[in-house]
Coordinates of C-alpha atoms in Angstrom, one line a residue:
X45 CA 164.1 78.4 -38.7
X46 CA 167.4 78.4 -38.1
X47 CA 168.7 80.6 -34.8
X48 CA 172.2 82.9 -35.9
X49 CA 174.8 81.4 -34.0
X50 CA 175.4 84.3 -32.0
X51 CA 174.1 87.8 -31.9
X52 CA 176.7 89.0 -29.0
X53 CA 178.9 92.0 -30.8
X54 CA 181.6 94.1 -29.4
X55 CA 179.6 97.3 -30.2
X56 CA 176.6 96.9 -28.9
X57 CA 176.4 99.8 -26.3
X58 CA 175.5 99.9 -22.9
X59 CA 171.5 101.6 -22.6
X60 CA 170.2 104.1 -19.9
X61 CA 167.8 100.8 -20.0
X62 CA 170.7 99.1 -18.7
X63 CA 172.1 101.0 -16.2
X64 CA 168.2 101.6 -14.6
X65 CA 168.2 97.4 -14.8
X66 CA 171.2 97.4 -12.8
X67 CA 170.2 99.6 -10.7
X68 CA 166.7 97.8 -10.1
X69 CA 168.8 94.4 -9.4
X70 CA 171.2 96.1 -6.7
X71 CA 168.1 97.7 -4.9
X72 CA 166.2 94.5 -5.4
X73 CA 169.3 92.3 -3.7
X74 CA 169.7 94.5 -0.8
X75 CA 165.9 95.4 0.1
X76 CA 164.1 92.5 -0.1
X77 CA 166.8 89.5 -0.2
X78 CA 169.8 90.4 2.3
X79 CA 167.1 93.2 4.4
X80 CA 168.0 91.5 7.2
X81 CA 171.2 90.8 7.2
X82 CA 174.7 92.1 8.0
X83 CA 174.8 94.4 4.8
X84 CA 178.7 95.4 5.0
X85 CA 179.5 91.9 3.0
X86 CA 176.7 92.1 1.3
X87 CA 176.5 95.2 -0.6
X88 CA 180.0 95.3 -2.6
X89 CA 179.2 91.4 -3.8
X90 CA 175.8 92.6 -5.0
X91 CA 176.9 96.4 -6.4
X92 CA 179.6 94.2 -8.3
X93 CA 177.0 91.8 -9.5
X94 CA 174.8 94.8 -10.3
X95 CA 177.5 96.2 -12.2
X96 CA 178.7 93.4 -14.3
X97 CA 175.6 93.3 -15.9
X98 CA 176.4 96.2 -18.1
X99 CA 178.4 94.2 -20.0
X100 CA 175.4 91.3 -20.3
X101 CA 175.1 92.4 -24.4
X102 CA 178.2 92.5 -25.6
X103 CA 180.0 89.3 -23.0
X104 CA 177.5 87.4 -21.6
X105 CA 179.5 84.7 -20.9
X106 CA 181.5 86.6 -18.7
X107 CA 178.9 88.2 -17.2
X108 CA 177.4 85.0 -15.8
X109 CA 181.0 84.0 -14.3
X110 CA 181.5 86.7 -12.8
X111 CA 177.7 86.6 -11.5
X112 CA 178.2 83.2 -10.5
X113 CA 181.7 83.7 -8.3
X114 CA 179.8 87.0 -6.4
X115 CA 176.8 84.8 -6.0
X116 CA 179.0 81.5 -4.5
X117 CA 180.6 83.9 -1.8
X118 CA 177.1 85.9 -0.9
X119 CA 176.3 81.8 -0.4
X120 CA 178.7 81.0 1.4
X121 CA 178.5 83.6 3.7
X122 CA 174.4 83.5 3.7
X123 CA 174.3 79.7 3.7
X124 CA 172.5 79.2 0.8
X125 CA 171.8 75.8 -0.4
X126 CA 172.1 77.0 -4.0
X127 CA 173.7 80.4 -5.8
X128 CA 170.8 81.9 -7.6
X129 CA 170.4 85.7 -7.2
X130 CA 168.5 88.1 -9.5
X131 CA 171.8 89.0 -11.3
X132 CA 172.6 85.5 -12.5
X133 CA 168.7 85.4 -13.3
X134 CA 169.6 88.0 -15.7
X135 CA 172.9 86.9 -16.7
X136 CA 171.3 83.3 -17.8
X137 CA 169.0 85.5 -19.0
X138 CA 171.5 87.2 -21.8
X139 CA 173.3 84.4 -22.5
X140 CA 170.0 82.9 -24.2
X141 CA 169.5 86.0 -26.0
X142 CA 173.3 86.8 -26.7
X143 CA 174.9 83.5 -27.8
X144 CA 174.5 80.4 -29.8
X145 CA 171.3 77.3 -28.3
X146 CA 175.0 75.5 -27.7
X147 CA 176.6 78.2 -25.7
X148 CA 173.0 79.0 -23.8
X149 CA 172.7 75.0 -22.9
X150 CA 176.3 74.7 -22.2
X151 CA 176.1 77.4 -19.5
X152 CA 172.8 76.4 -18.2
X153 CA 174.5 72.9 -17.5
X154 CA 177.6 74.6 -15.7
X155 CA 175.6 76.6 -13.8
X156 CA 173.5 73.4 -12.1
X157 CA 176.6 71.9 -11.7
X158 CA 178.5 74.8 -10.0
X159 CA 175.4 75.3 -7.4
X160 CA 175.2 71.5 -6.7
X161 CA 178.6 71.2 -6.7
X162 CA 178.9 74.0 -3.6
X163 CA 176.6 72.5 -2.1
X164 CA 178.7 69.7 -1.3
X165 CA 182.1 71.3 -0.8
X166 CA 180.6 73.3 1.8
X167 CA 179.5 71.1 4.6
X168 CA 177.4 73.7 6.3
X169 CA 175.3 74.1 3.2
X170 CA 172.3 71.5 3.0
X171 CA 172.2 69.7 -0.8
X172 CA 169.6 68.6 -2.1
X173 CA 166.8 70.4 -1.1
X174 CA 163.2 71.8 -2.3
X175 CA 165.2 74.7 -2.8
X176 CA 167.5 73.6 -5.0
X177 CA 165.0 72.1 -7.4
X178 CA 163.5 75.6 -7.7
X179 CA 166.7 77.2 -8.4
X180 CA 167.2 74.9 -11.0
X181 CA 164.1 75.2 -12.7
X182 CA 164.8 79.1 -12.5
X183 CA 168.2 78.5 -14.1
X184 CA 166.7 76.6 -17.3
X185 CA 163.5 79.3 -17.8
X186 CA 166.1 82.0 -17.5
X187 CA 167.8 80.5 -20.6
X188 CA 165.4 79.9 -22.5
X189 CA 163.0 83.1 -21.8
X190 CA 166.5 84.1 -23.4
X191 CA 166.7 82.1 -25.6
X192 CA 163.3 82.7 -27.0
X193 CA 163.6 86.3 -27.2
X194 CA 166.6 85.9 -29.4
X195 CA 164.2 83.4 -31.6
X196 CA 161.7 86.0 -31.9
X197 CA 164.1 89.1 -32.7
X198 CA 165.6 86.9 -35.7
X199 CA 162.1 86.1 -36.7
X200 CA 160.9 89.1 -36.9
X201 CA 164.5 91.0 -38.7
X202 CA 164.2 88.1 -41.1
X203 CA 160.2 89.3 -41.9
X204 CA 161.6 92.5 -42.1
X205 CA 164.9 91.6 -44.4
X206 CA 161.9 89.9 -46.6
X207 CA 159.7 92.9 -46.6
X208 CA 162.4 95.4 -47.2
X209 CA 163.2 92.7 -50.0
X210 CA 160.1 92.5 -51.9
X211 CA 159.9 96.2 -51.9
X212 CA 163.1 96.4 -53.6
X213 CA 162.1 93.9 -56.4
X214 CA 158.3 95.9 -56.4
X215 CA 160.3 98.8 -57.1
X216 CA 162.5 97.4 -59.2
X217 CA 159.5 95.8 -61.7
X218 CA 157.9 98.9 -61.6
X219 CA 160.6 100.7 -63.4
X220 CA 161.3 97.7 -65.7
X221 CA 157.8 98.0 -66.7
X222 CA 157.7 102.0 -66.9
X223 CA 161.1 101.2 -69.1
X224 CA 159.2 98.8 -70.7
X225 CA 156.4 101.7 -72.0
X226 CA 158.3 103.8 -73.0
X227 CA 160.2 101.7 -75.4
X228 CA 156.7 100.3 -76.9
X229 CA 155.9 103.9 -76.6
X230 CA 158.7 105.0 -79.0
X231 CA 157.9 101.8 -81.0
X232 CA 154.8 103.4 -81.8
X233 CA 155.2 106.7 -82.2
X234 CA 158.5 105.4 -84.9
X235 CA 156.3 103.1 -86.8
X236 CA 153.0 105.9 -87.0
X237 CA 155.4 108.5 -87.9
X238 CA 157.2 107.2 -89.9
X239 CA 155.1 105.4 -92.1
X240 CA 153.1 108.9 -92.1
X241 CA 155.7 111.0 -93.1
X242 CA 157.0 108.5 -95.8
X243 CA 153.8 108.3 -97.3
X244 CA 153.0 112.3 -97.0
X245 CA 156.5 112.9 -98.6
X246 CA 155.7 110.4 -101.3
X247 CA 151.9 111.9 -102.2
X248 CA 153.4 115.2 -102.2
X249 CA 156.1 114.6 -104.8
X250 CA 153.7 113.2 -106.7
X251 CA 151.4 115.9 -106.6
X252 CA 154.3 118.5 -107.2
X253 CA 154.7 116.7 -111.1
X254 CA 151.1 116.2 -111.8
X255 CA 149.3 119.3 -110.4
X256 CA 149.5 120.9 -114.1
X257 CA 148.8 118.4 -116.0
X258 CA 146.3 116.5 -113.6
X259 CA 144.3 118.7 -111.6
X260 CA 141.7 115.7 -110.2
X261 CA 144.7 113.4 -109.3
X262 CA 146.6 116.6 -107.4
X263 CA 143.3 116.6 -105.3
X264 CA 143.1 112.9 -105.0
X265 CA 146.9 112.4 -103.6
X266 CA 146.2 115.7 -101.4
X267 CA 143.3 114.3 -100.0
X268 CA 145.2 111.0 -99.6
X269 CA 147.8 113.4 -98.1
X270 CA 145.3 114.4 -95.1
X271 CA 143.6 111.2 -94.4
X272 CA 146.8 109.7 -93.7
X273 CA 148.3 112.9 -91.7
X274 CA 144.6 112.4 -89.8
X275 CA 144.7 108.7 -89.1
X276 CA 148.6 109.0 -87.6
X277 CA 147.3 111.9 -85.7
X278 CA 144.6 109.5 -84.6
X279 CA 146.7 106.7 -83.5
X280 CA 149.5 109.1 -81.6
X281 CA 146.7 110.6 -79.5
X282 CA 146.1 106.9 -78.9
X283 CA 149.3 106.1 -78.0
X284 CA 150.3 108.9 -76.1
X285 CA 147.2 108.3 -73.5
X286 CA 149.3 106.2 -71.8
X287 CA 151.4 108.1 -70.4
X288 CA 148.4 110.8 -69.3
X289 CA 145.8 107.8 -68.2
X290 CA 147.5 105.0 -67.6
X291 CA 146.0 102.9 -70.1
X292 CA 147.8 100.1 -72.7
X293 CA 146.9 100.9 -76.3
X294 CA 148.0 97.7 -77.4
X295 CA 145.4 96.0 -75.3
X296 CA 142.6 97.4 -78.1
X297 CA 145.0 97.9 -81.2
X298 CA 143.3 100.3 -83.3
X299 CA 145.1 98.5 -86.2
X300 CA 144.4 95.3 -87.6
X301 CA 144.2 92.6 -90.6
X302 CA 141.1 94.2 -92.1
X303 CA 143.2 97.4 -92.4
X304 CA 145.8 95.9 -94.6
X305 CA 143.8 96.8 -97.9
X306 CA 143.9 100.6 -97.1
X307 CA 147.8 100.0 -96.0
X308 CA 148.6 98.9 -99.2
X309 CA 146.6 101.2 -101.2
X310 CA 147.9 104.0 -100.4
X311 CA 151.4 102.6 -100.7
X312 CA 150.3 101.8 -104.2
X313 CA 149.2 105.3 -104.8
X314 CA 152.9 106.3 -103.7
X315 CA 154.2 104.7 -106.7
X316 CA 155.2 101.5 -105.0
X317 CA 154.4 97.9 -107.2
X318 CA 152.9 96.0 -104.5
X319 CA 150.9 92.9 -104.8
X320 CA 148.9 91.2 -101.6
X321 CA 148.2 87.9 -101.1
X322 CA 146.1 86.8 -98.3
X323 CA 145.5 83.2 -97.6
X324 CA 143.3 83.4 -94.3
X325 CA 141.1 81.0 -93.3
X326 CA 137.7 81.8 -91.4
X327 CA 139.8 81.1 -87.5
X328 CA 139.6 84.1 -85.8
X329 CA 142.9 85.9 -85.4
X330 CA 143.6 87.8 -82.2
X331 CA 143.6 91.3 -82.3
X332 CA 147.0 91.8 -81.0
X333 CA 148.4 89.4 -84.0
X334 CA 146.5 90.9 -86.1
X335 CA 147.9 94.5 -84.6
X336 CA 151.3 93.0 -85.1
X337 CA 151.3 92.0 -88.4
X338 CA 149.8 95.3 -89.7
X339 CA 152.5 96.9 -88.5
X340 CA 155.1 94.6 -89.3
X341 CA 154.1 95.1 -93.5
X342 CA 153.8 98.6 -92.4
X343 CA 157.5 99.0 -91.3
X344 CA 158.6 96.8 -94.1
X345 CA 156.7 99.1 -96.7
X346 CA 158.0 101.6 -95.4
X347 CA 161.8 100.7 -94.9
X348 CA 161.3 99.2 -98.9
X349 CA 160.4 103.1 -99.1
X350 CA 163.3 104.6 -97.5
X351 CA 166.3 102.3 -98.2
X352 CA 165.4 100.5 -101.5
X353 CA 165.8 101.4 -105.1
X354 CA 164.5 100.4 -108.2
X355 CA 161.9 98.3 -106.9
X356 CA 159.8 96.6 -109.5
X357 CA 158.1 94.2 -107.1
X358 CA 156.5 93.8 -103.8
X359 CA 154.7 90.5 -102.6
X360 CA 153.3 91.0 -99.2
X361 CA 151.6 87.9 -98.3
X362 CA 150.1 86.4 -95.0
X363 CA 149.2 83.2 -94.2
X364 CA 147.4 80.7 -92.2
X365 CA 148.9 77.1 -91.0
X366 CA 148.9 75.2 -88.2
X367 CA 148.6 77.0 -85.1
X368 CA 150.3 79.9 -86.3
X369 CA 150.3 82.8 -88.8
X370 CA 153.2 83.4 -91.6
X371 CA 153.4 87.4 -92.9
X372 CA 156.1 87.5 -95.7
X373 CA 157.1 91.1 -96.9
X374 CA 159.4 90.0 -100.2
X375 CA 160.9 93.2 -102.6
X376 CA 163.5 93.0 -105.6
X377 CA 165.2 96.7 -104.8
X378 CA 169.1 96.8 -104.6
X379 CA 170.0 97.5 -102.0
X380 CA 167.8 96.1 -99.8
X381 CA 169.3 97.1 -96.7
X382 CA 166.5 98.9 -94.5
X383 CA 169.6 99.3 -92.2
X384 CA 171.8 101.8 -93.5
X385 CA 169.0 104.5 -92.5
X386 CA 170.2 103.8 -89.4
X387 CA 166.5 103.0 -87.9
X388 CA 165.4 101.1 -85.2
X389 CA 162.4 99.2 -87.8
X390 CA 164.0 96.0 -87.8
X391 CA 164.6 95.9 -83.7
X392 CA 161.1 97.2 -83.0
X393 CA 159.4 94.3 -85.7
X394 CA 161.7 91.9 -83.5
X395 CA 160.1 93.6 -80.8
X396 CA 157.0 93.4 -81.5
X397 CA 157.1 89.7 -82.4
X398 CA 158.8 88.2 -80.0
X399 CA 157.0 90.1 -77.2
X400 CA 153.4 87.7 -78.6
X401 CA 156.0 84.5 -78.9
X402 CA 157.3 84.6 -82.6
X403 CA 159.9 84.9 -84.8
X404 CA 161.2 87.0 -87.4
X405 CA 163.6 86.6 -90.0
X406 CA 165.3 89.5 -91.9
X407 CA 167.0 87.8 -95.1
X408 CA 169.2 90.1 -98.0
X409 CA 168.4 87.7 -101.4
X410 CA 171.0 87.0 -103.9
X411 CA 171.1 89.4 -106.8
X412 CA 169.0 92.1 -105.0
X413 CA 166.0 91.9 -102.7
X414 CA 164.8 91.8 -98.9
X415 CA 162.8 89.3 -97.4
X416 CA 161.0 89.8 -94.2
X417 CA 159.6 86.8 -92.7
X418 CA 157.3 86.7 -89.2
X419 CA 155.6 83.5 -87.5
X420 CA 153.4 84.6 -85.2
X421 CA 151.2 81.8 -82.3
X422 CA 147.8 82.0 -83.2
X423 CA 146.5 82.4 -79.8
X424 CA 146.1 84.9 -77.1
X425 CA 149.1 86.4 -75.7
X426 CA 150.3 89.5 -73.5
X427 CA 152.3 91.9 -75.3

């Protein structure tokens, strides 16, 4: 994982954790290293040392230079044999955490070669020693305790930045799918309704001419009348249990192939000339195919309904071949424009289709007519 090059900024602010750490060096320095010593040099070098490292966050660099210069004239005037105080300890310290692996490395190699360097410009100063080994070893585990804080603190914001991330996309798909619902929701309840209403509308001005002169066909269209109006009632109860439990209607369509037969007769019974051929084989189709493709001739009845006139003919025909299933919905009304109602019918069949992996074709004929085409995979797929 790649470290940031460097996390110093200008507004990083200065703590009450960082004035009590500055405090704790300064006591530190003159209680237990320069105890007993001449303190009246001492002191203003380490309260200056002490001090600089309020500004460890936001210049580190400087920090340790400055630490560094205080720390060369307390070892001067001590006779250390090497410049390593608990304030350049820390400065090291935040220039691992603070700056670039380059920067950290870079100062960790100037600072050995400062000490070792005053060690020989000052002859009263003995190089080399036991002691300056350990110094050194405390200059390169300051930098890179620092150093691997700073590893760990991107680490763990990049976890978090991830995190926060996949939240955001959780939340995001959930309201794609809750959008997603409640337009296969309003496909539904536009399809059930509508075909419902059509075919009330249609029994009931049928009715209206015969109830004189045929009493027993009144009743029959009236009873047609309420089956439908029951079985649409039926299927929104259905349908609207989704939004009260949750549940996917489309996973056990109500509505299949074997329905066709009672689609078509009562379209028949509405006056309409319609003529169904079925050319199935003995595969078995998927439910939500067979779910599609009722309500795919069920939208196209019903647009034929709405928006065509003069129809003499109407071929509904479905199909097996291959690995997929062909539903054809063919009438000879003019015009046969389902659109100019102004419905959604033909976006919620392309819906429908393409959401199990088909196709649908919507063709005007020459001389009059509508063709509605589907090819739907015959095999399982999620809607």
């Amino acid at each position: 994982m790649a470290v940031r090059g460097s996390t110093a900024r200008a507004g990083r602010p200065v703590t009450p954790a960082d004035m009590i750490l500055s405090a704790g060096v300064f006591a530190v320095s003159i209680l237990f290293i320069y105890g007993k010593k001449d303190l009246r040099f001492e002191i203003p070098l380490s309260g200056a040392s002490a001090a600089l490292l309020l500004a460890k966050k936001r210049l580190p660099l400087v920090t340790l230079a400055g630490c560094l210069l205080f720390t060369a004239l307390l070892a001067v005037h001590l006779r250390w044999s090497y410049p390593m105080t608990p304030a350049t300890f820390i400065a090291l310290y935040a220039v691992g955490r603070y700056c670039s692996r380059g920067t950290a490395l870079a100062a960790a190699v100037g600072t050995i070669i400062i000490g070792f360097t005053l060690s020989e410009l000052i002859a009263n100063i003995p190089s080399y020693t036991l002691r300056n080994v350990r110094d050194l070893g405390w200059v390169v585990f300051a930098v890179l305790a620092g150093a691997w804080v700073q590893t760990q603190r991107v680490y763990v914001r990049d976890v978090e930045e991830r995190a926060e991330r996949a939240e955001r996309e959780r939340d995001e798909e959930a309201l794609r799918r809750v959008a997603e619902e409640r337009v296969r929701i309003a496909r539904e309840l536009h399809d059930i309704v509508g075909h419902a209403l059509m075919s009330i509308n249609v029994l009931a001005s049928v009715s209206s001419r015969i109830v004189e002169r045929n009493p027993g066909a009144c009743r029959d269209a009236m009873g047609q009348i309420k089956g439908v109006s029951n079985s649409a009632l039926r299927e929104i109860r259905s349908t609207l249990s989704l939004l009260r439990e949750g549940t996917a209607p489309l996973k056990n369509p109500e509505r299949g192939i074997e329905d066709l037969p009672v689609l078509i007769e009562q379209v028949r019974l509405g006056g309409l000339p319609v003529t169904f051929k079925s050319y199935l084989d003995d595969r078995k189709i998927p439910a939500i195919v067979g779910f599609t493709v009722y309500r795919i001739i069920q939208e196209s009845l019903t647009n034929v309904c709405r928006h065509a006139k003069d129809v003499t003919k109407i071929v509904v025909a479905i199909a097996c071949a291959n690995d997929h299933l062909d539903v054809s919905v063919v009438n000879d009304g003019a015009p046969a424009t389902p659109s100019e109602g102004g419905g959604i019918g033909i976006q919620g069949m392309r819906e429908r289709v393409t959401a199990i992996g088909g196709r649908l074709d919507t063709t005007a004929l020459p001389g009059g007519g509508f063709r509605v085409h589907a090819r739907l995979p015959l095999k399982e797929t999620s809607a």
